[in-house]
Short mmCIF file of C-alpha atoms in Angstrom, two decimals:
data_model
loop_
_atom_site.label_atom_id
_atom_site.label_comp_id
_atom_site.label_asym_id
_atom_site.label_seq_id
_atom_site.Cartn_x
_atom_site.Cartn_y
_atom_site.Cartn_z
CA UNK A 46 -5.58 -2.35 16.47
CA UNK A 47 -5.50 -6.40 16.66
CA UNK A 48 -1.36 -7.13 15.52
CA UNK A 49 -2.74 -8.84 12.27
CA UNK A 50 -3.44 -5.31 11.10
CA UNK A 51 0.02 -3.80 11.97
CA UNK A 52 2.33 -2.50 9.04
CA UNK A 53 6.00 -4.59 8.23
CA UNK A 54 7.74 -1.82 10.19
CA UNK A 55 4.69 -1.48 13.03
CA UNK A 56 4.96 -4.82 13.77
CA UNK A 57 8.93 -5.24 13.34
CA UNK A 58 9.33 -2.34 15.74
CA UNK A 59 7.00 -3.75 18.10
CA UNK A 60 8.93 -6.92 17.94
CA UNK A 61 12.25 -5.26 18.65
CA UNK A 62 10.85 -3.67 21.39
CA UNK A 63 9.42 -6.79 22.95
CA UNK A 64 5.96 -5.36 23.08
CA UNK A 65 4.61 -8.08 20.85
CA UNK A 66 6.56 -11.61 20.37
CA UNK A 67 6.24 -13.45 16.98
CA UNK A 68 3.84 -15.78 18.74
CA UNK A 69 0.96 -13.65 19.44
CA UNK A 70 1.81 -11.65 16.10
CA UNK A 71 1.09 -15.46 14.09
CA UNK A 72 -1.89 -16.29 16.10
CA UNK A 73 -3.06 -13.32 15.04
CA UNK A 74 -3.10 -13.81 11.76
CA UNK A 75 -3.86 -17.46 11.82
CA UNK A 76 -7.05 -16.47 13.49
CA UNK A 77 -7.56 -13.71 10.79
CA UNK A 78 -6.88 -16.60 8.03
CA UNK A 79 -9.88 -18.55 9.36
CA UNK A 80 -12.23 -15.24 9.24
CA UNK A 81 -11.41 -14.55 5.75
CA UNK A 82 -9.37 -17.25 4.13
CA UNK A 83 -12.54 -18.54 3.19
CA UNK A 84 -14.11 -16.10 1.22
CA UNK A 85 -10.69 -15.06 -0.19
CA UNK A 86 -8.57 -18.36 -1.23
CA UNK A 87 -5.84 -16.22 -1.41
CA UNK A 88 -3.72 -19.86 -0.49
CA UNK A 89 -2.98 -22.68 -2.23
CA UNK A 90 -1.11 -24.48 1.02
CA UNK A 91 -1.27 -23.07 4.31
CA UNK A 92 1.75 -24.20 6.80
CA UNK A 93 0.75 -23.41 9.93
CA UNK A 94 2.27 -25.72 11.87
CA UNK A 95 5.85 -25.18 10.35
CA UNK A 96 5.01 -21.14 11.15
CA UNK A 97 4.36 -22.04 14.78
CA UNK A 98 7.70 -23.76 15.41
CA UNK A 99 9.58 -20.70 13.59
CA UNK A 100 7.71 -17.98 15.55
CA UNK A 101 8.68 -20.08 18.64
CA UNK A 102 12.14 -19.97 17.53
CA UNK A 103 12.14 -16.32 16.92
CA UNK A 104 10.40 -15.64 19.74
CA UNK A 105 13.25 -17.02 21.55
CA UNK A 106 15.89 -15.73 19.83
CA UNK A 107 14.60 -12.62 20.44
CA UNK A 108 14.11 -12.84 24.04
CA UNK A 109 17.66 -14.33 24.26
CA UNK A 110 19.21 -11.00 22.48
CA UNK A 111 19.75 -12.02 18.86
CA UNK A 112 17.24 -9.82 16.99
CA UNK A 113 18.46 -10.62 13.21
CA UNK A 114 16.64 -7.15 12.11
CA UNK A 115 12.94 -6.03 10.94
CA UNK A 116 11.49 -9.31 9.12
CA UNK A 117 12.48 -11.36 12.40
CA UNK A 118 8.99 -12.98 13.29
CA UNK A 119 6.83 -11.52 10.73
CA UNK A 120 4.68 -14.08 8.90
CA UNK A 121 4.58 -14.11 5.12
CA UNK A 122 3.10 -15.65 1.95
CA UNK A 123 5.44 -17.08 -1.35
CA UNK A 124 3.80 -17.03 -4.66
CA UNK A 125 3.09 -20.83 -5.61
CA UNK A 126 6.27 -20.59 -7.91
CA UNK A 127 9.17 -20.18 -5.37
CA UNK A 128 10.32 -23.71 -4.06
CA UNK A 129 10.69 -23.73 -0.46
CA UNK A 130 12.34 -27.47 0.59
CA UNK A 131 9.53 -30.00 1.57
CA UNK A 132 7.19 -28.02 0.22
CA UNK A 133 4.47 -28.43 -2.76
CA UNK A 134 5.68 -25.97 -5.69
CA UNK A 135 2.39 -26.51 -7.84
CA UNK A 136 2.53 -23.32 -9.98
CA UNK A 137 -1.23 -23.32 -9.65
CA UNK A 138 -1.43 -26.32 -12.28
CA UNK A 139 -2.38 -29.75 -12.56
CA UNK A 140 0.96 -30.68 -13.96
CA UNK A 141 2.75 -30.18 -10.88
CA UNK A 142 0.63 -32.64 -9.10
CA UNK A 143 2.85 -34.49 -6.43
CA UNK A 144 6.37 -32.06 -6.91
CA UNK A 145 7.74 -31.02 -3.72
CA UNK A 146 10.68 -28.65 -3.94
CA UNK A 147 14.00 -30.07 -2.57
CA UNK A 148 16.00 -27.22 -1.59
CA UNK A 149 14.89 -23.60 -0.81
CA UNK A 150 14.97 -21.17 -3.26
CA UNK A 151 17.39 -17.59 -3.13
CA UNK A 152 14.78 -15.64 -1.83
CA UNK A 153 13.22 -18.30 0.32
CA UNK A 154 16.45 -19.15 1.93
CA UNK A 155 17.44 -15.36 2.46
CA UNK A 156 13.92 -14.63 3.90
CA UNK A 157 14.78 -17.11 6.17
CA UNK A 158 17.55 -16.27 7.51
CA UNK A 159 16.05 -12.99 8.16
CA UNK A 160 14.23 -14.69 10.51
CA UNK A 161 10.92 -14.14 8.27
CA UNK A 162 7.97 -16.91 9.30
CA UNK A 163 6.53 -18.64 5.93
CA UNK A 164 2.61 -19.02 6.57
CA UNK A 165 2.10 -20.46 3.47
CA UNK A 166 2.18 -20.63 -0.81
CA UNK A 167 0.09 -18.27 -2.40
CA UNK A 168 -2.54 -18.68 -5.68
CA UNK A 169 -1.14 -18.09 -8.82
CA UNK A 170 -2.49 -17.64 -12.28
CA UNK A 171 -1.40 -21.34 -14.16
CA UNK A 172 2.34 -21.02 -14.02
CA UNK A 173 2.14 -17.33 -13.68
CA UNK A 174 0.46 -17.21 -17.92
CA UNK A 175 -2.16 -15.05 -16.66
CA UNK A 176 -3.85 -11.32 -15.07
CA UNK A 177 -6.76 -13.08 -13.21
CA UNK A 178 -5.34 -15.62 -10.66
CA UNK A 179 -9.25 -17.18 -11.07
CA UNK A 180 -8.77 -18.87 -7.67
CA UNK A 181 -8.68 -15.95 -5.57
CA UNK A 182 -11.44 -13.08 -5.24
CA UNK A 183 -10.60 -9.60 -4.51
CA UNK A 184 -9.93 -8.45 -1.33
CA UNK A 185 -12.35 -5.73 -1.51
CA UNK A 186 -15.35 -6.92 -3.58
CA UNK A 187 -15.41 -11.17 -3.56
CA UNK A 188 -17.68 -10.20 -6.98
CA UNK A 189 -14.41 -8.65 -9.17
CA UNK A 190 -11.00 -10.34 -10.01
CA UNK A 191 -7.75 -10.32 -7.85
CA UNK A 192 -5.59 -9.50 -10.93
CA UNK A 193 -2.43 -11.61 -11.36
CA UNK A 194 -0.52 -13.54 -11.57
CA UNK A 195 0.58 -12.88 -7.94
CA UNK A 196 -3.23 -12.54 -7.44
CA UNK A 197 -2.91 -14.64 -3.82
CA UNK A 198 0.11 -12.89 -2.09
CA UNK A 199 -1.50 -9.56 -3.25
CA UNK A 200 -4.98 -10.35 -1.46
CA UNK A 201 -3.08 -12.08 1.53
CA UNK A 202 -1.59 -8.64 2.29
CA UNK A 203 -4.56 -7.12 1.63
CA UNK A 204 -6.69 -8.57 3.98
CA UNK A 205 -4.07 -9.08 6.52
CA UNK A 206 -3.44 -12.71 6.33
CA UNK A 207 0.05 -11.84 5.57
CA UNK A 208 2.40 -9.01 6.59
CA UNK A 209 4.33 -9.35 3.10
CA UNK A 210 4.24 -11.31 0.40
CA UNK A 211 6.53 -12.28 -2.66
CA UNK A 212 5.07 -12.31 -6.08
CA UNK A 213 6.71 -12.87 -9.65
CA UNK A 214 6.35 -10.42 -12.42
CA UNK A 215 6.76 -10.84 -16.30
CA UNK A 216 4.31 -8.50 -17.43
CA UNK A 217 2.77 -6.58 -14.79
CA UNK A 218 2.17 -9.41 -12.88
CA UNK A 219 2.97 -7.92 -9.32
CA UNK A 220 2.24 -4.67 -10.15
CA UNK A 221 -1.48 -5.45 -11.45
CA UNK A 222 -2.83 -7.24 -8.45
CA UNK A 223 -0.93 -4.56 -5.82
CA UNK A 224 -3.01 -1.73 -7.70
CA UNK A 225 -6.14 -3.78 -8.21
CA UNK A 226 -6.05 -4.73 -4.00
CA UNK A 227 -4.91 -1.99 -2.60
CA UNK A 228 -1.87 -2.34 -1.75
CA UNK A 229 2.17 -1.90 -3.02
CA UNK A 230 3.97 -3.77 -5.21
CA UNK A 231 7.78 -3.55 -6.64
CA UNK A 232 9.19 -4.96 -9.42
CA UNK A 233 13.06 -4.45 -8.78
CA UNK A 234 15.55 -4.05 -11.70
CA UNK A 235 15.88 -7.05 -13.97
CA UNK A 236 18.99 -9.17 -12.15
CA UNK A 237 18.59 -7.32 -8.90
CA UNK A 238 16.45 -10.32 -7.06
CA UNK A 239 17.97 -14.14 -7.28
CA UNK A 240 15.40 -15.94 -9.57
CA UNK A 241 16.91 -19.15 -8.75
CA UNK A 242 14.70 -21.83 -7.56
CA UNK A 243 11.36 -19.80 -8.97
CA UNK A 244 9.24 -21.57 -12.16
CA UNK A 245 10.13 -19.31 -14.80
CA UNK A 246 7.42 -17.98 -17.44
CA UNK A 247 9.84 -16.41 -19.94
CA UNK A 248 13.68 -15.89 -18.59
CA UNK A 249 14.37 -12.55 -20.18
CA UNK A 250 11.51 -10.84 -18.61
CA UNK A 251 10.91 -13.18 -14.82
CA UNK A 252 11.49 -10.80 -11.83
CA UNK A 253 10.75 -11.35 -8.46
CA UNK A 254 9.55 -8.63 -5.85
CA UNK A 255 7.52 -7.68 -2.83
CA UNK A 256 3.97 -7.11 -1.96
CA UNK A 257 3.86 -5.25 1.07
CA UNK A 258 1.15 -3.03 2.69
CA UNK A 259 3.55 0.17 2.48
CA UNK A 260 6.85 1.63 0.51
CA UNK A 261 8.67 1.89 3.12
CA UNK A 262 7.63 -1.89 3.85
CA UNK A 263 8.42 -3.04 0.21
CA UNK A 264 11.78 -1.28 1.32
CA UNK A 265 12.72 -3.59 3.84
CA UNK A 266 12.03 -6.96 2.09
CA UNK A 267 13.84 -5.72 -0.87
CA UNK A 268 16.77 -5.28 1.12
CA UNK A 269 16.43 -9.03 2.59
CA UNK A 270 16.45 -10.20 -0.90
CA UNK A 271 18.82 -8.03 -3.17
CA UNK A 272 22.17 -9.48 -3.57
CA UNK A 273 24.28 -11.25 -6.36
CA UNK A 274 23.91 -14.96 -6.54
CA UNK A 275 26.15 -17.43 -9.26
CA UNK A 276 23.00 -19.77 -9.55
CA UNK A 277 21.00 -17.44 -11.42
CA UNK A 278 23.13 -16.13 -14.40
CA UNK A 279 21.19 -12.57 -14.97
CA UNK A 280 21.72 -11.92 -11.69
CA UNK A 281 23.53 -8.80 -10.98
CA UNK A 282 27.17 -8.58 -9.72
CA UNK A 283 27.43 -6.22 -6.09
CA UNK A 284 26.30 -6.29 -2.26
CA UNK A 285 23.52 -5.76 -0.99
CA UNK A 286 22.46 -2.18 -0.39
CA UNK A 287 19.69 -1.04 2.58
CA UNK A 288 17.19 0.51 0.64
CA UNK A 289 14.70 2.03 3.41
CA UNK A 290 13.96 5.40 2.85
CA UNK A 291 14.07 8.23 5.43
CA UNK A 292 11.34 10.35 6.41
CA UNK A 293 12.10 13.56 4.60
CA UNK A 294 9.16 14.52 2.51
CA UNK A 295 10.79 17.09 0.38
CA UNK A 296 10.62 16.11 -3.18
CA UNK A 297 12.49 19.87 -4.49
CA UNK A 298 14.47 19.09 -7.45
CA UNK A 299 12.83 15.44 -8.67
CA UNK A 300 12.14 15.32 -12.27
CA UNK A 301 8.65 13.19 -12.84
CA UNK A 302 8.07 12.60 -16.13
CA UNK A 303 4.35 12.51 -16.85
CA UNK A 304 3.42 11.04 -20.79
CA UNK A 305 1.65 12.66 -22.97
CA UNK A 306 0.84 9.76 -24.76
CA UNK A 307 0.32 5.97 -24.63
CA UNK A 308 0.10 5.62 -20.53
CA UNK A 309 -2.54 7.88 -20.73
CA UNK A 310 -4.16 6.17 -23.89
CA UNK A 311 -7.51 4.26 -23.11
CA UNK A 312 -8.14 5.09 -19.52
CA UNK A 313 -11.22 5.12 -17.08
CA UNK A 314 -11.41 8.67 -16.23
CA UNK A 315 -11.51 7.67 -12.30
CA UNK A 316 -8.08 6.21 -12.62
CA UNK A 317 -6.92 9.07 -14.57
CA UNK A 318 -8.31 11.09 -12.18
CA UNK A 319 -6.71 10.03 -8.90
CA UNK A 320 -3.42 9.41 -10.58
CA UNK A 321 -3.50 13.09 -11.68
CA UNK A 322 -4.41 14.12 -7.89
CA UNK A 323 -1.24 12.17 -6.60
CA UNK A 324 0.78 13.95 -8.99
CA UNK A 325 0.05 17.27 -7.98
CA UNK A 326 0.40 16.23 -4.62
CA UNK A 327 3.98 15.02 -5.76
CA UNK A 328 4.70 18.62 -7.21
CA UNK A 329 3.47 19.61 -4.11
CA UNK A 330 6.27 17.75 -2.28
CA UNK A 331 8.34 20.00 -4.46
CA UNK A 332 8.70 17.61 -7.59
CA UNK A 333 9.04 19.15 -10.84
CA UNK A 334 6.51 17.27 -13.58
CA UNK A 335 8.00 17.19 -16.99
CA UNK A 336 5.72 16.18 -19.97
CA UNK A 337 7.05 13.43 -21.74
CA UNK A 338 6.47 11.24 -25.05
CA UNK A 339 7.03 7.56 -24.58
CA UNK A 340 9.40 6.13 -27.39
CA UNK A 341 8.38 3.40 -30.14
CA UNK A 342 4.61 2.94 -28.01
CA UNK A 343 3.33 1.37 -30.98
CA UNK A 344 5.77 -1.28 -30.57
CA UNK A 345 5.17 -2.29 -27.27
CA UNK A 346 2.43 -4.98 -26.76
CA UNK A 347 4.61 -6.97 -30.04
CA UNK A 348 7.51 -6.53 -28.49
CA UNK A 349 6.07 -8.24 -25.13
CA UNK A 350 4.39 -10.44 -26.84
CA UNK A 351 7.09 -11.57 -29.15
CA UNK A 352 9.74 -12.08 -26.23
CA UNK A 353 7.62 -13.59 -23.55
CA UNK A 354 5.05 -15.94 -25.44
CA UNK A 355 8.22 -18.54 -27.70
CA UNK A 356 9.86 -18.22 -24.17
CA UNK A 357 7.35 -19.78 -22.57
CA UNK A 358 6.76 -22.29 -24.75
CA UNK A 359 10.39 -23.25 -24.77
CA UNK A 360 9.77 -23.45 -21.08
CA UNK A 361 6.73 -25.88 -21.46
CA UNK A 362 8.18 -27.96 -24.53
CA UNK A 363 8.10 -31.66 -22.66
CA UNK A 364 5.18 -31.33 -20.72
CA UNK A 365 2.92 -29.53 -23.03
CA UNK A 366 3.86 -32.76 -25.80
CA UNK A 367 3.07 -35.18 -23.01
CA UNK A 368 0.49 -33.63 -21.09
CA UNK A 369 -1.36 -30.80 -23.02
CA UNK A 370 -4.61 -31.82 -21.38
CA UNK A 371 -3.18 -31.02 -17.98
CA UNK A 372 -3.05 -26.97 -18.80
CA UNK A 373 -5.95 -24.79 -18.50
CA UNK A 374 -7.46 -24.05 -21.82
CA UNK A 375 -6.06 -20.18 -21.45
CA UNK A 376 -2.91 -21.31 -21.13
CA UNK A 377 -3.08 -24.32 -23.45
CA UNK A 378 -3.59 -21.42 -26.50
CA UNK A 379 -1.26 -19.74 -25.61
CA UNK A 380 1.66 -21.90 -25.47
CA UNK A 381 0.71 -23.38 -28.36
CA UNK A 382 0.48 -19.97 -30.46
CA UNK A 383 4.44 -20.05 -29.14
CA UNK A 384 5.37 -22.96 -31.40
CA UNK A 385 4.05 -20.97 -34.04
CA UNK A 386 6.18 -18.50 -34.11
CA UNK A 387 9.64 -18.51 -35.97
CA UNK A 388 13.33 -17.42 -34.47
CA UNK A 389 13.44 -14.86 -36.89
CA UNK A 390 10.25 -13.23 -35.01
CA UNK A 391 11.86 -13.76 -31.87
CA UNK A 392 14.91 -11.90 -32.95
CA UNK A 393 12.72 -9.30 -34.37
CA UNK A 394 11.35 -8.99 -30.72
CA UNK A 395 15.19 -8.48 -29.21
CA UNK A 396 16.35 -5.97 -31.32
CA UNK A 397 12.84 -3.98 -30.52
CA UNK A 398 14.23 -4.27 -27.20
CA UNK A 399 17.41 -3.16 -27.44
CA UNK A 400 16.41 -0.14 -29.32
CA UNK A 401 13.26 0.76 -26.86
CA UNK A 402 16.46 0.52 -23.35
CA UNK A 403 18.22 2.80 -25.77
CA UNK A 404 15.40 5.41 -26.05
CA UNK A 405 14.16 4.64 -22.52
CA UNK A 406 17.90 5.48 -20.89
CA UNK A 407 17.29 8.79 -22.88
CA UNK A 408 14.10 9.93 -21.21
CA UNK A 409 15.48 8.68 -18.14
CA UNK A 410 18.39 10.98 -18.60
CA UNK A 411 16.06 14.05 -18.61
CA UNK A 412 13.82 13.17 -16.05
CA UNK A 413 14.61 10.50 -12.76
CA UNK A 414 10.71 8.92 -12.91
CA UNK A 415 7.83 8.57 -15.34
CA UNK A 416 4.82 8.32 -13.12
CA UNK A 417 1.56 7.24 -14.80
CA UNK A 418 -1.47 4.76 -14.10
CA UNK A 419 -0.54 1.23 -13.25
CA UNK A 420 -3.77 -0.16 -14.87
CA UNK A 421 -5.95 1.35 -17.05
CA UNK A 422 -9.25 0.35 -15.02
CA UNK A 423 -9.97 -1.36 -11.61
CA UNK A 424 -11.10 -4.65 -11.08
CA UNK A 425 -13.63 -6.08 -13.49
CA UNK A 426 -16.26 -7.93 -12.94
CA UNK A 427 -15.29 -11.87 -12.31
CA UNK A 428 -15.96 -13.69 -15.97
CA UNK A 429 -15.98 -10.26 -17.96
CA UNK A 430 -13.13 -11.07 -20.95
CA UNK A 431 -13.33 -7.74 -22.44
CA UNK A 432 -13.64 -3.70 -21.90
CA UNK A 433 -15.20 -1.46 -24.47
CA UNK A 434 -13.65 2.42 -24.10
CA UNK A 435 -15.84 5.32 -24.72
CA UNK A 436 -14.38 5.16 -28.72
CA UNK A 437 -15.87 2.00 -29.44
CA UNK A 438 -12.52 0.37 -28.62
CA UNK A 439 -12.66 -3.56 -27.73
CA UNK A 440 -9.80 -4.80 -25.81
CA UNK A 441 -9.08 -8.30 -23.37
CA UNK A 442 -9.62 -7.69 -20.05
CA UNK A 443 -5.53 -9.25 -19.93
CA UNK A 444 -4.56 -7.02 -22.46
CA UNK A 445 -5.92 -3.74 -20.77
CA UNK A 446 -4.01 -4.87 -17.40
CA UNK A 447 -0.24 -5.65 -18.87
CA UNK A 448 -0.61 -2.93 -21.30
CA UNK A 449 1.06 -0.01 -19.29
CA UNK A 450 3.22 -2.79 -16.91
CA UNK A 451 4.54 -4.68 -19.67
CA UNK A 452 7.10 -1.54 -20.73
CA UNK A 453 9.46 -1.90 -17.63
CA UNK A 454 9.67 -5.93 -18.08
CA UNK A 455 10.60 -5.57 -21.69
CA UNK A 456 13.31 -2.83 -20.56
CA UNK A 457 14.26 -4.55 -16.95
CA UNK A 458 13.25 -1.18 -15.27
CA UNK A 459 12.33 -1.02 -11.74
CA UNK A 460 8.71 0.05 -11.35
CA UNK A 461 6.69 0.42 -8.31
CA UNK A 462 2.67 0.48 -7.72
CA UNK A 463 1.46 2.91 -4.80
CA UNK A 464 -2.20 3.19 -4.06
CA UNK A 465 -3.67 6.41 -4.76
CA UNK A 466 -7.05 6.27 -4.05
CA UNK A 467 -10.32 4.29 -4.83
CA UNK A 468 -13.09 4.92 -7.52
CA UNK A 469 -17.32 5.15 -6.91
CA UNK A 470 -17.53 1.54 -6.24
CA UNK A 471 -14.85 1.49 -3.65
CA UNK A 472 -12.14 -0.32 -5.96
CA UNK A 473 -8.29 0.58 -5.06
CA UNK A 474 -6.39 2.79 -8.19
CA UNK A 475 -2.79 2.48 -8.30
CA UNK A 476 0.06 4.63 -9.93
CA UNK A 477 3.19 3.35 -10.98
CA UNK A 478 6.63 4.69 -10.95
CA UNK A 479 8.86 3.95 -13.02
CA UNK A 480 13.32 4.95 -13.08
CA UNK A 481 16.40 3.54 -14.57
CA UNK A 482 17.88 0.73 -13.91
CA UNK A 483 18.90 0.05 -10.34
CA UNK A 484 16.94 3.69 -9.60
CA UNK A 485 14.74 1.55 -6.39
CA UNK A 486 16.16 4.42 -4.49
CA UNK A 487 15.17 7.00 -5.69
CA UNK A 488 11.19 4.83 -6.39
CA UNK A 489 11.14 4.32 -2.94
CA UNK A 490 11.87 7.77 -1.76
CA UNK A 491 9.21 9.19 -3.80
CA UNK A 492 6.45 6.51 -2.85
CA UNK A 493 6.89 7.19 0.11
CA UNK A 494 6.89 10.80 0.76
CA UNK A 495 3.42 10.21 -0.91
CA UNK A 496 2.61 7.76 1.37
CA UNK A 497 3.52 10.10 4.41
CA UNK A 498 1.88 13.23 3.58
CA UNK A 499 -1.64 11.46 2.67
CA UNK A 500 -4.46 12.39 5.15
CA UNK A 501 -5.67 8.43 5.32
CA UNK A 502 -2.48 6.43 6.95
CA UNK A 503 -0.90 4.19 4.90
CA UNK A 504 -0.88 0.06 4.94
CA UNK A 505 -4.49 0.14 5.78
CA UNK A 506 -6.73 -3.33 5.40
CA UNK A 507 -9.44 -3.69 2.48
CA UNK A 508 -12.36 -4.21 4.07
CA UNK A 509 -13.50 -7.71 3.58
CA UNK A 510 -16.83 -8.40 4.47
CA UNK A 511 -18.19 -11.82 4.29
CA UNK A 512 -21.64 -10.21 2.16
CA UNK A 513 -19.41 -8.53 0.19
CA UNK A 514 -16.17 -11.25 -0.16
CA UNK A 515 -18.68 -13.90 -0.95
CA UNK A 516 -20.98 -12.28 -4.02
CA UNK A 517 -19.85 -14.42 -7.02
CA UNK A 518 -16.52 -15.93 -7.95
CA UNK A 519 -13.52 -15.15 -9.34
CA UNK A 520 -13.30 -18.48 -11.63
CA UNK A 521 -13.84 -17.82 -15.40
#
């Protein structure tokens, strides 16, 4: 096993142990970078001269004693939205030309104090307004889209051009690209992770979170970055809390809710399928499945839609006045549909909120997760815009992937994406988890007890091959 393919907690151990040093562990994946980086573009800047000087550094901190814990030395990837100082923020768009950030971000800052190595700034979908992050081709057919918006950092950890990865989520938009590569992805509890110092999309629905190759992985950054900070004003008040699960399996006593309806609603049967498989294989960890009914599901998509689209636009006000031809046309539309639409509907959208936490705090009292697919089908085709379901059904292609995510933005529940298994054509299938707020624990522990007890090891790499990474593009 070459140390680019090693796990978060493989490589931190091996670290601590001294039988690697952050040196070799970087060169590693620098020389995987220039295998696959080129097929991929899972990168928008690549600092590899700033990640040799801090793997140096670690690699002599390390040697002299001062181990700062398990993300000391490992090399990473930021979404293109997190300002790191002195570097290019470009939020994947032409009107960020020239900015360079001037102080670190939260999360940047407490990564690197860690001791974590930035490698470089990930592709984004234009200012995160996307599920496609057209830049960047899958990590397991080059032919089908990476998802997005945190398309890059989800395909860097794929392919093993990055141990973890941060991405940003508003709609799904971790959680789509971890199921659609492979690979896990958390989206913490609204106010749990600083936003401060990340381009925002819509402020009532921005989280930030890990992509990581394993739970137990996505455990460890999250514990790096949790934590109140003053700068960001929906950040949660409390310490930090070490969320790493142990390695007990037994599940005896966990509620999972499992919907009858809606999640379940307009589904390739080979995602229903494996997500089905891993929850038996949670009962047989000793879970208990419950069958649930998801509250005020026709009201979902509006309610997303009504929040996150006038947000945005409020976001964009200046620049899309002065500079409209500067946006992608995709994203052009739909900021301007969000000057279209009044306060009143806006309000309209926050009281649907309020009243679907209120019903979603309910099923969460009778059951501690709702598990269910993270996407309704894998990766599409690069360029297709729309699906047709076996009732005649036409829906976007971006509609179909936030449509079962979008429910824990609009209620600021954690939710977490575990791979469970791959269709016909080789294409990853993820389930998501979802519990109430500040529940990571409990997500955690129950992704990974999966994780253990599967007969394939976690954290393994897609398998990029340059035939394969290289047959069409992801642009549309």
């Amino acid at each position: 096993m070459q140390p680019y393919e090693l796990t978060l907690v493989q490589a931190a151990e091996a670290l601590r142990a001294r039988r690697l040093s952050p040196v070799e562990l970087l060169d590693s994946v620098l020389q995987r970078m220039e295998q696959v980086e080129p097929h991929l573009q899972a990168y928008a800047t690549v600092t590899a001269d700033r990640a040799r000087r801090a793997a140096r550094a670690a690699e002599k901190e390390i040697a002299a004693g001062r181990h700062r814990g398990p993300l000391h030395g490992i090399p990473m990837g930021l979404k293109d939205l997190i300002d790191v100082a002195g570097l290019p923020t470009s939020a994947g768009s032409r009107v960020r030309a020239g900015h360079r950030a001037r102080t670190d971000s939260t999360v940047a800052a407490r990564l690197a104090a860690a001791g974590a190595v930035l490698i470089g700034k990930t592709h984004t979908h234009e200012f995160a307004y996307g599920l496609i992050t057209p830049q960047t081709r899958n990590a397991h057919r080059g032919d089908r889209v990476a998802g997005g918006s945190s398309g890059g950092s989800a395909v860097a950890v794929a392919a093993g051009t990055a141990t973890f990865a941060l991405g940003t989520d508003t709609g799904g938009s971790i959680r789509v690209p971890a199921a659609l590569n492979g690979v896990v992805g958390l989206k913490p509890t609204y106010g749990l992770v600083s936003r401060h110092g990340v381009t925002p999309l819509s402020w009532s629905l921005d989280h930030v979170g890990p992509l990581t190759r394993t739970v137990e992985d996505a455990a460890l950054v999250l514990t790096a970055l949790a934590g109140h900070d003053p700068r960001d004003p929906a950040c949660l008040p409390g310490p930090a809390e070490n969320y790493r699960p142990g390695e007990d399996t037994d599940l005896t006593g966990l509620r999972v809710g499992v919907p009858r309806s809606y999640f379940f609603d307009r589904v390739d049967g080979e995602v229903e399928a494996a997500v089905r498989a891993a929850l038996g294989r949670l009962e047989d960890l000793g879970a208990r499945l419950v069958e649930i009914e998801i509250p005020l599901s026709r009201y979902i998509q509006a309610t997303h839609w009504g929040l996150m689209v006038p947000e945005a636009t409020a976001c964009h006000e200046d620049t899309l006045r002065t500079v409209p031809g500067l946006y992608r046309s995709d994203v052009r539309v739909l900021l301007e549909a969000g000057a279209l639409m009044s306060a009143a509907d806006h309000l309209r959208a926050q009281r649907s909120r309020a009243l679907m936490r209120r019903e979603w705090t309910r099923v969460l009292d009778e059951v501690d997760l709702v598990a269910a697919p993270t996407v309704p089908v894998t990766a599409v085709k690069a360029g297709q815009e729309t699906i047709t379901w076996a009732d005649g059904t036409v829906e976007g292609v971006a509609e179909a992937y936030v449509r079962l995510c979008c429910p824990a933005n609009i209620t600021g529940f954690p939710s977490l994406s575990v791979p469970v298994g791959h269709d016909e054509a080789g294409l990853p299938i993820g389930m998501q988890l979802l519990a109430r707020p500040l529940g990571e624990r409990v997500l955690l522990r129950a992704g990974h007890a999966y994780q253990q007890t599967q007969p394939a090891p976690a954290g393994a790499l897609a398998p990029v091959v340059g035939d394969r990474s290289t047959a069409g593009s992801c642009g549309t």
